[in-house]
Coordinates of C-alpha atoms in Angstrom, one line a residue:
M1 CA 78.3 65.2 155.0
V2 CA 76.5 62.2 153.8
N3 CA 76.1 59.0 156.0
G4 CA 78.8 60.3 158.3
I5 CA 81.4 60.8 155.6
H6 CA 82.9 64.2 154.7
I7 CA 83.9 64.4 151.0
Y8 CA 86.2 67.2 149.9
D9 CA 86.9 68.4 146.4
M10 CA 88.4 65.5 144.5
H11 CA 90.3 67.9 142.2
Y12 CA 92.8 68.7 144.9
R13 CA 95.7 66.4 145.4
N14 CA 95.8 66.6 149.2
R15 CA 92.4 65.5 150.4
N16 CA 91.4 63.3 153.3
V17 CA 88.5 60.9 153.7
V18 CA 87.2 60.9 157.3
D19 CA 85.0 58.0 158.3
H20 CA 82.8 58.6 161.3
V21 CA 80.9 55.4 161.0
G22 CA 83.5 53.2 162.7
E23 CA 86.2 50.7 162.3
K24 CA 83.9 48.4 160.5
N25 CA 83.5 50.6 157.6
R26 CA 87.2 51.4 157.6
S27 CA 88.1 47.8 157.3
R28 CA 86.4 47.6 154.0
C29 CA 89.1 49.6 152.4
P30 CA 92.0 47.6 150.9
G31 CA 95.0 47.6 153.2
N32 CA 92.9 48.9 156.0
E33 CA 95.3 51.8 156.4
E34 CA 95.1 55.5 156.5
V35 CA 96.0 57.4 153.4
S36 CA 99.0 59.7 154.1
D37 CA 100.1 62.9 152.3
S38 CA 103.0 61.1 150.8
N39 CA 100.7 58.6 149.1
V40 CA 98.3 61.2 147.6
N41 CA 100.9 63.6 146.3
Q42 CA 102.3 61.6 143.5
G43 CA 100.6 63.1 140.4
V44 CA 97.8 62.1 138.1
D45 CA 98.2 58.3 138.4
E46 CA 97.7 58.4 142.2
E47 CA 94.6 60.6 141.8
K48 CA 93.0 57.9 139.6
E49 CA 94.0 55.3 142.2
E50 CA 92.2 57.3 145.0
E51 CA 89.1 57.4 142.9
R52 CA 89.2 53.7 142.4
I53 CA 89.6 53.2 146.2
M54 CA 86.7 55.5 146.9
E55 CA 84.4 53.6 144.6
K56 CA 85.2 50.4 146.7
C57 CA 84.9 52.1 150.1
V58 CA 81.7 54.1 149.3
P59 CA 79.3 52.2 147.2
W60 CA 77.3 55.2 146.2
F61 CA 80.3 57.1 144.7
P62 CA 79.5 57.8 141.1
S63 CA 81.8 56.1 138.6
Q64 CA 83.0 57.7 135.4
P65 CA 81.3 56.4 132.3
Q66 CA 83.3 54.4 129.9
K67 CA 84.1 56.3 126.7
K68 CA 83.5 54.4 123.6
R69 CA 86.1 54.7 120.9
L70 CA 84.3 56.2 117.9
K71 CA 85.3 55.3 114.4
R72 CA 86.9 58.3 112.6
V73 CA 85.0 59.3 109.5
M74 CA 86.6 61.7 107.0
V75 CA 84.1 64.4 105.9
D76 CA 84.9 66.8 103.1
R77 CA 83.2 69.9 104.4
I78 CA 84.7 72.2 101.8
S79 CA 83.2 70.3 98.9
A80 CA 79.8 70.3 100.6
L81 CA 79.7 74.1 100.4
H82 CA 77.4 75.8 97.9
D83 CA 78.8 76.5 94.4
S84 CA 78.7 80.2 95.0
V85 CA 81.0 79.9 98.0
L86 CA 83.4 77.6 96.2
L87 CA 83.6 79.9 93.2
H88 CA 84.4 82.8 95.5
I89 CA 87.3 80.7 96.9
L90 CA 88.5 79.9 93.4
S91 CA 88.4 83.6 92.5
F92 CA 91.4 84.2 94.7
L93 CA 93.5 81.9 92.5
N94 CA 95.0 82.5 89.1
M95 CA 93.4 80.7 86.3
Q96 CA 96.0 78.0 86.0
E97 CA 95.7 77.2 89.7
A98 CA 91.9 77.2 89.5
V99 CA 92.0 74.7 86.6
C100 CA 94.3 72.4 88.7
T101 CA 91.5 72.0 91.3
S102 CA 89.6 69.8 88.8
V103 CA 91.7 66.8 90.0
L104 CA 90.5 67.0 93.6
S105 CA 87.2 65.1 93.1
K106 CA 84.2 64.8 90.8
R107 CA 82.6 67.8 92.7
W108 CA 85.5 70.0 91.6
K109 CA 86.1 68.6 88.1
S110 CA 84.2 71.2 86.1
L111 CA 83.6 73.8 88.8
W112 CA 86.3 76.2 87.4
T113 CA 84.4 76.4 84.1
S114 CA 81.8 78.5 85.9
L115 CA 84.2 81.2 87.1
S116 CA 83.0 84.7 86.2
T117 CA 86.5 86.2 86.0
V118 CA 89.1 84.7 83.6
T119 CA 92.5 86.2 83.7
F120 CA 95.9 85.1 82.2
H121 CA 99.3 86.6 82.8
N122 CA 102.6 85.7 81.2
R123 CA 105.6 88.0 80.7
R124 CA 108.1 85.5 79.3
C125 CA 110.0 87.1 76.5
L126 CA 111.2 84.5 74.1
P127 CA 108.6 83.3 71.6
E128 CA 109.2 79.6 72.1
K129 CA 108.4 80.0 75.8
S130 CA 105.1 81.8 75.0
R131 CA 103.7 79.0 72.9
P132 CA 102.7 76.7 75.8
F133 CA 101.0 79.6 77.5
V134 CA 99.1 80.4 74.3
E135 CA 98.0 76.8 73.8
R136 CA 96.9 76.5 77.5
V137 CA 94.8 79.7 77.2
T138 CA 93.1 78.3 74.1
R139 CA 92.3 74.9 75.8
I140 CA 90.9 76.6 78.9
L141 CA 88.6 78.9 77.0
E142 CA 87.4 76.1 74.8
N143 CA 86.2 74.3 78.0
Y144 CA 84.7 77.4 79.5
R145 CA 80.9 76.8 80.1
A146 CA 79.7 79.7 82.4
G147 CA 78.1 81.5 79.5
N148 CA 78.2 84.8 81.4
M149 CA 81.8 86.0 81.7
K150 CA 82.2 89.0 83.9
K151 CA 85.8 89.7 83.0
F152 CA 88.4 88.4 80.5
A153 CA 91.9 89.7 80.9
V154 CA 95.1 88.6 79.1
D155 CA 98.5 90.2 79.7
F156 CA 101.5 88.7 77.9
M157 CA 104.4 89.2 75.6
Y158 CA 102.7 89.4 72.2
N159 CA 104.0 87.9 69.0
S160 CA 102.4 88.4 65.7
R161 CA 102.5 84.6 65.0
Y162 CA 99.9 84.2 67.7
A163 CA 97.4 86.7 66.1
S164 CA 94.9 84.0 65.1
H165 CA 95.0 82.6 68.7
V166 CA 94.3 86.0 70.2
D167 CA 91.4 86.6 67.7
Y168 CA 90.0 83.2 68.8
W169 CA 90.2 84.1 72.5
I170 CA 88.3 87.4 71.9
L171 CA 85.7 85.5 69.9
L172 CA 85.1 83.0 72.7
A173 CA 84.9 85.8 75.2
V174 CA 82.3 87.6 73.2
Q175 CA 80.3 84.4 72.7
N176 CA 80.4 84.0 76.5
K177 CA 78.9 87.5 76.9
V178 CA 82.0 89.1 78.4
E179 CA 81.4 92.4 80.2
D180 CA 84.9 93.5 81.0
L181 CA 87.5 92.9 78.3
D182 CA 91.2 93.8 79.2
L183 CA 93.8 93.1 76.5
R184 CA 97.4 94.1 77.3
F185 CA 100.0 93.1 74.7
H186 CA 103.7 93.8 75.4
F187 CA 106.8 93.6 73.2
C188 CA 110.2 92.2 74.1
S189 CA 113.2 94.4 73.4
Q190 CA 115.3 91.3 72.6
I191 CA 113.3 90.7 69.4
A192 CA 112.5 94.3 68.5
V193 CA 114.6 94.1 65.4
D194 CA 112.1 91.9 63.8
Q195 CA 109.4 94.3 62.6
D196 CA 106.9 91.5 61.9
V197 CA 107.1 90.3 65.4
V198 CA 106.6 93.6 67.2
E199 CA 103.6 94.7 65.1
P200 CA 100.6 95.5 67.4
H201 CA 97.6 93.3 67.2
T202 CA 94.7 94.4 65.1
L203 CA 91.4 93.9 66.8
P204 CA 89.0 91.5 65.1
H205 CA 85.8 92.8 63.6
H206 CA 83.5 91.0 66.1
V207 CA 84.8 93.0 69.1
Y208 CA 83.2 96.1 67.8
F209 CA 79.7 94.5 68.1
A210 CA 79.9 93.0 71.5
P211 CA 76.5 93.8 73.0
T212 CA 77.4 93.0 76.6
L213 CA 80.7 94.9 76.8
T214 CA 80.7 97.5 79.6
S215 CA 84.4 98.0 80.1
L216 CA 87.2 97.9 77.5
S217 CA 91.0 98.3 78.1
L218 CA 93.5 98.1 75.3
L219 CA 97.3 98.2 75.2
N220 CA 99.3 98.1 72.0
C221 CA 96.4 97.4 69.6
I222 CA 95.4 98.6 66.2
L223 CA 91.8 99.8 65.8
G224 CA 90.8 98.4 62.5
L225 CA 87.7 100.5 62.2
N226 CA 86.1 100.0 58.8
G227 CA 82.7 101.1 59.7
A228 CA 80.4 101.8 62.7
V229 CA 80.9 100.7 66.3
A230 CA 78.0 99.2 68.3
W231 CA 79.1 99.4 72.0
R232 CA 75.7 100.0 73.3
S233 CA 76.6 99.0 76.9
L234 CA 80.1 100.4 77.1
K235 CA 80.7 102.7 80.1
S236 CA 84.5 102.6 80.5
L237 CA 87.1 102.8 77.7
S238 CA 90.9 102.9 78.3
I239 CA 93.3 102.9 75.4
T240 CA 97.1 102.9 75.8
Q241 CA 99.8 103.2 73.2
V242 CA 97.3 103.1 70.3
D243 CA 97.5 105.1 67.1
L244 CA 94.2 106.9 67.3
T245 CA 93.0 109.3 64.6
E246 CA 90.4 112.0 65.2
D247 CA 88.0 110.3 62.7
A248 CA 88.3 107.0 64.6
F249 CA 87.8 108.8 67.9
E250 CA 84.6 110.3 66.6
V251 CA 83.3 106.9 65.4
I252 CA 84.0 105.4 68.8
L253 CA 82.1 108.1 70.6
S254 CA 79.1 108.0 68.3
G255 CA 78.9 104.2 68.8
S256 CA 79.1 104.4 72.6
P257 CA 76.0 106.2 73.8
V258 CA 76.4 105.4 77.5
L259 CA 80.2 105.9 77.8
E260 CA 81.0 107.6 81.1
Y261 CA 84.8 107.1 81.6
L262 CA 87.4 107.7 78.9
K263 CA 91.2 107.4 79.3
I264 CA 93.7 108.2 76.6
N265 CA 97.3 107.1 77.6
A266 CA 100.3 107.6 75.4
C267 CA 98.2 107.7 72.2
R268 CA 99.4 109.2 69.0
G269 CA 97.8 111.0 66.1
M270 CA 95.4 113.3 67.9
N271 CA 95.6 117.1 68.2
H272 CA 92.0 117.8 68.9
I273 CA 89.7 116.0 71.5
D274 CA 86.1 116.9 70.9
I275 CA 83.6 115.2 73.2
N276 CA 80.1 116.3 72.6
S277 CA 78.5 113.3 74.3
A278 CA 76.5 114.2 77.4
S279 CA 77.2 110.8 79.0
V280 CA 81.0 111.2 79.2
K281 CA 81.7 112.5 82.7
T282 CA 85.4 111.7 83.2
L283 CA 88.3 112.3 80.9
V284 CA 91.9 111.2 81.7
I285 CA 94.9 112.2 79.5
Q286 CA 98.1 110.6 80.5
N287 CA 101.7 110.6 79.0
C288 CA 100.5 112.6 76.1
E289 CA 103.9 113.5 74.5
A290 CA 104.1 115.1 71.1
E291 CA 105.7 113.2 68.2
W292 CA 106.8 114.2 64.8
L293 CA 103.2 113.7 63.4
D294 CA 101.7 115.8 66.2
T295 CA 101.6 119.5 66.7
L296 CA 102.5 121.3 69.9
L297 CA 99.0 122.2 70.8
L298 CA 96.3 119.8 72.0
E299 CA 92.9 121.4 72.2
I300 CA 90.2 119.9 74.4
S301 CA 86.5 120.7 74.0
A302 CA 84.2 118.7 76.3
P303 CA 81.3 120.8 77.5
Y304 CA 79.7 118.0 79.6
I305 CA 82.6 116.4 81.4
Q306 CA 82.7 116.8 85.2
S307 CA 86.2 115.5 85.9
L308 CA 89.5 116.2 84.0
H309 CA 92.8 114.5 84.8
I310 CA 96.1 115.4 83.0
L311 CA 98.8 113.1 84.3
G312 CA 102.3 111.8 83.6
T313 CA 104.8 113.3 81.2
T314 CA 103.6 115.7 78.5
Y315 CA 106.8 116.9 77.0
G316 CA 106.3 118.8 73.8
R317 CA 102.7 119.4 74.5
V318 CA 100.6 122.4 75.3
F319 CA 97.0 122.0 76.4
R320 CA 94.2 124.5 75.6
L321 CA 90.8 124.0 77.2
I322 CA 88.1 125.5 74.8
N323 CA 84.9 124.5 76.5
V324 CA 84.8 122.7 79.9
S325 CA 81.9 124.7 81.4
S326 CA 80.5 121.7 83.4
L327 CA 83.8 120.8 85.0
V328 CA 83.7 120.2 88.8
T329 CA 87.1 118.6 89.6
A330 CA 90.5 118.8 87.9
N331 CA 93.8 117.0 88.5
L332 CA 96.9 118.5 87.0
N333 CA 99.7 116.2 88.1
Y334 CA 102.0 116.2 85.1
Y335 CA 105.5 117.2 84.0
S336 CA 106.2 119.3 80.9
D337 CA 108.8 121.4 79.2
A338 CA 106.3 124.0 78.0
L339 CA 106.6 127.7 78.8
C340 CA 105.1 129.1 82.0
H341 CA 102.7 131.1 80.1
Y342 CA 100.8 128.0 78.8
T343 CA 100.4 126.6 82.3
K344 CA 99.1 129.9 83.5
L345 CA 96.5 129.9 80.7
L346 CA 95.5 126.3 81.6
L347 CA 95.0 127.2 85.3
E348 CA 92.9 130.3 84.3
S349 CA 90.7 128.0 82.3
L350 CA 90.0 126.0 85.5
H351 CA 89.2 128.9 87.8
H352 CA 85.5 127.8 88.0
V353 CA 86.0 124.3 89.3
K354 CA 85.2 123.3 92.9
E355 CA 88.0 120.9 93.5
I356 CA 91.6 120.9 92.0
N357 CA 94.6 118.8 92.5
L358 CA 98.0 120.2 91.5
G359 CA 101.4 118.4 91.2
P360 CA 104.9 119.7 91.9
Y361 CA 105.4 121.0 88.4
C362 CA 102.4 123.2 88.4
I363 CA 103.2 124.6 91.9
Q364 CA 106.7 125.5 90.9
I365 CA 105.4 127.1 87.7
L366 CA 103.2 129.2 89.9
S367 CA 106.3 130.1 91.9
M368 CA 108.1 131.2 88.8
L369 CA 105.1 133.3 87.7
E370 CA 105.0 134.9 91.2
M371 CA 108.7 135.8 91.0
L372 CA 108.3 137.2 87.5
G373 CA 105.3 139.3 88.7
W374 CA 102.7 137.7 86.5
P375 CA 99.3 138.0 88.2
S376 CA 96.6 135.4 88.1
P377 CA 92.8 135.9 88.4
P378 CA 90.9 134.7 91.5
T379 CA 89.4 131.3 91.6
S380 CA 86.2 129.8 93.1
W381 CA 88.0 126.6 94.3
K382 CA 86.5 125.0 97.4
S383 CA 89.0 122.2 97.8
L384 CA 92.7 122.4 97.0
V385 CA 95.1 119.4 97.0
L386 CA 98.8 120.2 96.7
N387 CA 101.5 117.6 96.0
A388 CA 104.8 119.4 96.8
H389 CA 108.1 118.9 98.4
L390 CA 107.4 121.9 100.7
D391 CA 110.6 123.7 100.5
E392 CA 111.5 127.3 99.9
V393 CA 111.0 126.9 96.1
D394 CA 107.4 125.9 96.6
T395 CA 106.5 128.7 99.0
P396 CA 105.7 131.5 96.4
G397 CA 103.5 129.1 94.4
I398 CA 101.5 128.0 97.4
L399 CA 101.1 131.6 98.6
R400 CA 99.8 132.6 95.1
L401 CA 97.2 129.8 95.2
L402 CA 96.0 130.8 98.7
L403 CA 95.9 134.5 97.7
N404 CA 93.8 133.6 94.7
S405 CA 91.5 131.2 96.5
P406 CA 89.4 133.1 99.1
S407 CA 86.6 130.6 98.9
I408 CA 88.7 127.6 99.8
E409 CA 87.3 125.4 102.6
T410 CA 89.6 122.3 102.5
L411 CA 93.4 122.3 102.0
I412 CA 95.3 119.0 101.7
I413 CA 99.0 119.0 101.3
N414 CA 100.8 115.8 100.3
K415 CA 104.5 116.1 100.9
T416 CA 106.6 114.5 98.2
R417 CA 110.0 113.0 98.6
V418 CA 111.5 115.0 95.8
G419 CA 110.5 118.2 94.0
C420 CA 111.5 119.7 90.7
S421 CA 113.5 122.7 91.8
D422 CA 115.7 122.5 88.8
L423 CA 112.9 124.3 86.9
L424 CA 113.6 127.4 88.9
L425 CA 117.4 126.9 88.9
D426 CA 117.4 126.8 85.1
S427 CA 115.1 129.7 84.6
D428 CA 115.6 133.4 84.4
V429 CA 114.3 134.3 87.8
P430 CA 115.4 137.6 89.5
D431 CA 118.2 137.3 92.0
G432 CA 116.8 136.5 95.4
G433 CA 113.3 135.8 94.0
V434 CA 113.3 132.1 94.7
I435 CA 113.6 132.4 98.5
C436 CA 110.3 134.0 99.6
G437 CA 109.4 133.8 103.3
I438 CA 105.7 133.7 104.2
S439 CA 106.2 136.4 106.7
L440 CA 106.9 138.8 103.8
V441 CA 103.3 138.4 102.5
T442 CA 100.5 140.3 104.3
G443 CA 96.9 140.9 103.9
I444 CA 95.8 137.4 103.0
M445 CA 92.7 136.2 104.7
L446 CA 91.0 132.8 104.4
P447 CA 87.6 133.3 105.9
H448 CA 86.1 130.0 104.8
L449 CA 89.0 127.6 105.4
K450 CA 87.9 124.9 107.9
T451 CA 90.1 121.8 107.4
V452 CA 93.8 121.5 106.7
K453 CA 95.6 118.1 106.3
F454 CA 99.3 117.5 106.0
A455 CA 100.5 114.0 104.8
G456 CA 104.0 112.8 104.6
Y457 CA 105.3 113.7 108.1
T458 CA 108.9 112.4 108.5
G459 CA 109.7 112.4 112.2
V460 CA 111.1 114.8 114.7
G461 CA 111.6 118.2 113.0
G462 CA 110.1 116.6 109.9
L463 CA 107.7 119.5 109.3
G464 CA 110.6 121.7 108.3
A465 CA 110.8 125.5 108.4
P466 CA 108.7 126.2 105.3
T467 CA 105.9 123.9 106.6
L468 CA 106.0 125.4 110.1
E469 CA 105.8 128.9 108.6
L470 CA 102.9 127.8 106.4
I471 CA 101.0 126.4 109.4
L472 CA 101.7 129.5 111.3
F473 CA 100.3 131.6 108.5
L474 CA 97.1 129.4 108.3
L475 CA 96.6 129.7 112.1
E476 CA 96.9 133.5 111.9
N477 CA 94.7 134.1 108.8
A478 CA 92.0 131.4 108.9
N479 CA 89.7 132.7 111.6
T480 CA 87.1 129.9 111.0
L481 CA 89.7 127.0 111.0
E482 CA 88.4 124.0 112.8
K483 CA 91.2 121.4 112.6
I484 CA 94.7 120.8 111.3
I485 CA 95.4 117.1 110.8
I486 CA 99.0 115.9 110.5
V487 CA 99.3 112.3 109.3
V488 CA 102.3 110.4 110.7
S489 CA 103.7 107.0 110.1
P490 CA 103.4 104.3 112.8
G491 CA 106.3 104.5 115.3
T492 CA 107.0 108.2 114.4
D493 CA 108.0 110.5 117.3
Y494 CA 106.1 113.7 116.8
R495 CA 106.2 115.1 120.3
Q496 CA 108.7 117.8 119.6
D497 CA 106.7 119.2 116.7
A498 CA 103.5 118.9 118.6
Q499 CA 104.8 121.1 121.4
I500 CA 105.9 123.7 118.8
L501 CA 102.5 123.7 117.1
L502 CA 100.5 123.9 120.3
S503 CA 102.5 127.0 121.3
L504 CA 101.7 128.9 118.0
P505 CA 99.2 131.8 118.1
R506 CA 95.9 131.3 116.3
S507 CA 93.0 133.4 115.2
S508 CA 90.4 130.7 115.4
P509 CA 89.4 129.9 119.0
H510 CA 88.1 126.4 118.1
V511 CA 91.0 125.0 116.0
E512 CA 92.4 121.6 116.9
I513 CA 95.8 120.3 116.0
I514 CA 95.5 116.5 115.5
F515 CA 98.4 114.0 114.9
R516 CA 96.9 111.0 113.3
R517 CA 98.8 107.8 112.6
R518 CA 98.7 106.4 109.0
I519 CA 97.3 102.9 108.8
L520 CA 99.5 100.5 106.8
Y521 CA 97.8 97.7 105.0

C-alpha cells in the first residue's frame, strides 16, 4: 500500500484498483467510473489500456521505456572464424564442393587451396565421361598451394589414355610433400575387350623417392622398379591386385626401414614371403588365391611380426608358417578348398600366440578333425574369438578348441548369419559324427576363464539349443568365471532366455549374466 492505494500484480487480467484517498482522486480517472470484470477480461489489448489509465490516475506509476528500432546489420560470423576452423569445416566436403566455396567471398576465394586432405572419386565407366573429371583434378592440383599435403587419394575408372595425367597428379602430390598417397584404379567391364585400355597404370619413377611418404595404398598398379626404393618415412604399405615378384618385394622391404604395417591383397607372383625387417609388426594376407603361375604352397617367414591376418578367399592355396616366433595375435578368417591336414598344421604353428581369431571355415575344419579322431596339441591362448553360426556342426570344433586351451581367460563368440556346413556334408565323416552334444564330453575344466561374450543375439529363443548347451557347459566347468555378456539389438525381447540362463547351475559363485544392448550408430 502506497499513498492509500493497493496495487496488485498487473500480470493478472482480473485486478482491481482501490482508491482510499477519496472521490477527488477518483474523479481524475477518465470516465470517472469503476472498472468492472467485463472490461478487464478482454485480452492483451485491454491490459495495455489499463496500464495507460493507471499512468494517468497515479502519476508515480512507472512507464515502459520506448524501444528504439535498431537498424539490422548483416554480420558474416562464419567468415570471421579462424582459418583452422574453416578448413576443418571444409574437410567434411568432397573436393569439388570445397572448391565451389571460392565464390562465396574474397575470404573464401583461395581457402580450399590450404586443405590438408585432397580426395577425388569418380566411378563413371565410359571414357568420354571420365575426361571432365581428369581435367578438373588437374586444374585443382595446379592451384593447390598448401605445400604440406597430408593425404592425396584418387579413386576412378582408369583408362590408359590418362596415364600422363595420373603421373602429373602424383608429381604434384610429391612436390606438395604428400604423406598419405592412395591410388585406386578400376577397370570397366564394358571396355575390357580393349587390352590397351585395361592395362594397369605403371607408377612413375619419382614416387619411389618421396621423402615425406608415410602411407601408400595401391590398387591395379604396376611396380616399375628399375632400382632402389627410398621410402625412408613409410610406415604403412597396402598393395592390391598387383603383380609382385619376390625380388621386387625384397627391394621394397630394403628401402622401407621403418615399415610397420604390410598388406598384400589379391597379389600374384609370390610363393615365398620373407620379412626379416625388425620394424614390420603387422602382416595382412587377403584373397591370396593361386593362379597358373603360382604353386599351391605359400611359405611365410617373419620372425619379428607380432600380428598376422589371413583373410578372404584363399582357394588353391596352402599356408606354411616357417618362423613366426614373435607372433602375439593371429586372425584366420578365410575360406579355402585345402585339405583339413593343412589347416591343422597351420593352427599348430600358432599354438604359442596369446590372442587368436578364427572364422567359420577353421571352426568347421576343427569339427571334421574331431570327428575323424585327429588330435591337436594344447595351446597357450589367453583370448579366443570365434566367428561361427553356432549350430550342431560347429559344436565339435568349439569343444576341441576349449579342450586344447586350458589357459584361456577371455572367450568371445560372434554369431554369424550363415555357416559353411556344406564342408561337412560333402566330406567323408563317419555316420552320426557331425551331431555331437556337449553333454557327451566330460572332464574339460577351464580354470582361468573369466569373461565370456556372445554377440549376435536374435530374439526370444535366439540363443538356440547349441548355444544354451555351450553356456551351460561354461557355467559348470569355469569355476573362476566372472561374467557372461550377451549383446542384444535395441528393442529385442530377451526376457525368456534370461529366465532360462538365470536358472542354470554354475560352479563359480560370483558369475554374472548380463544382457547388454548393442549401440547403433
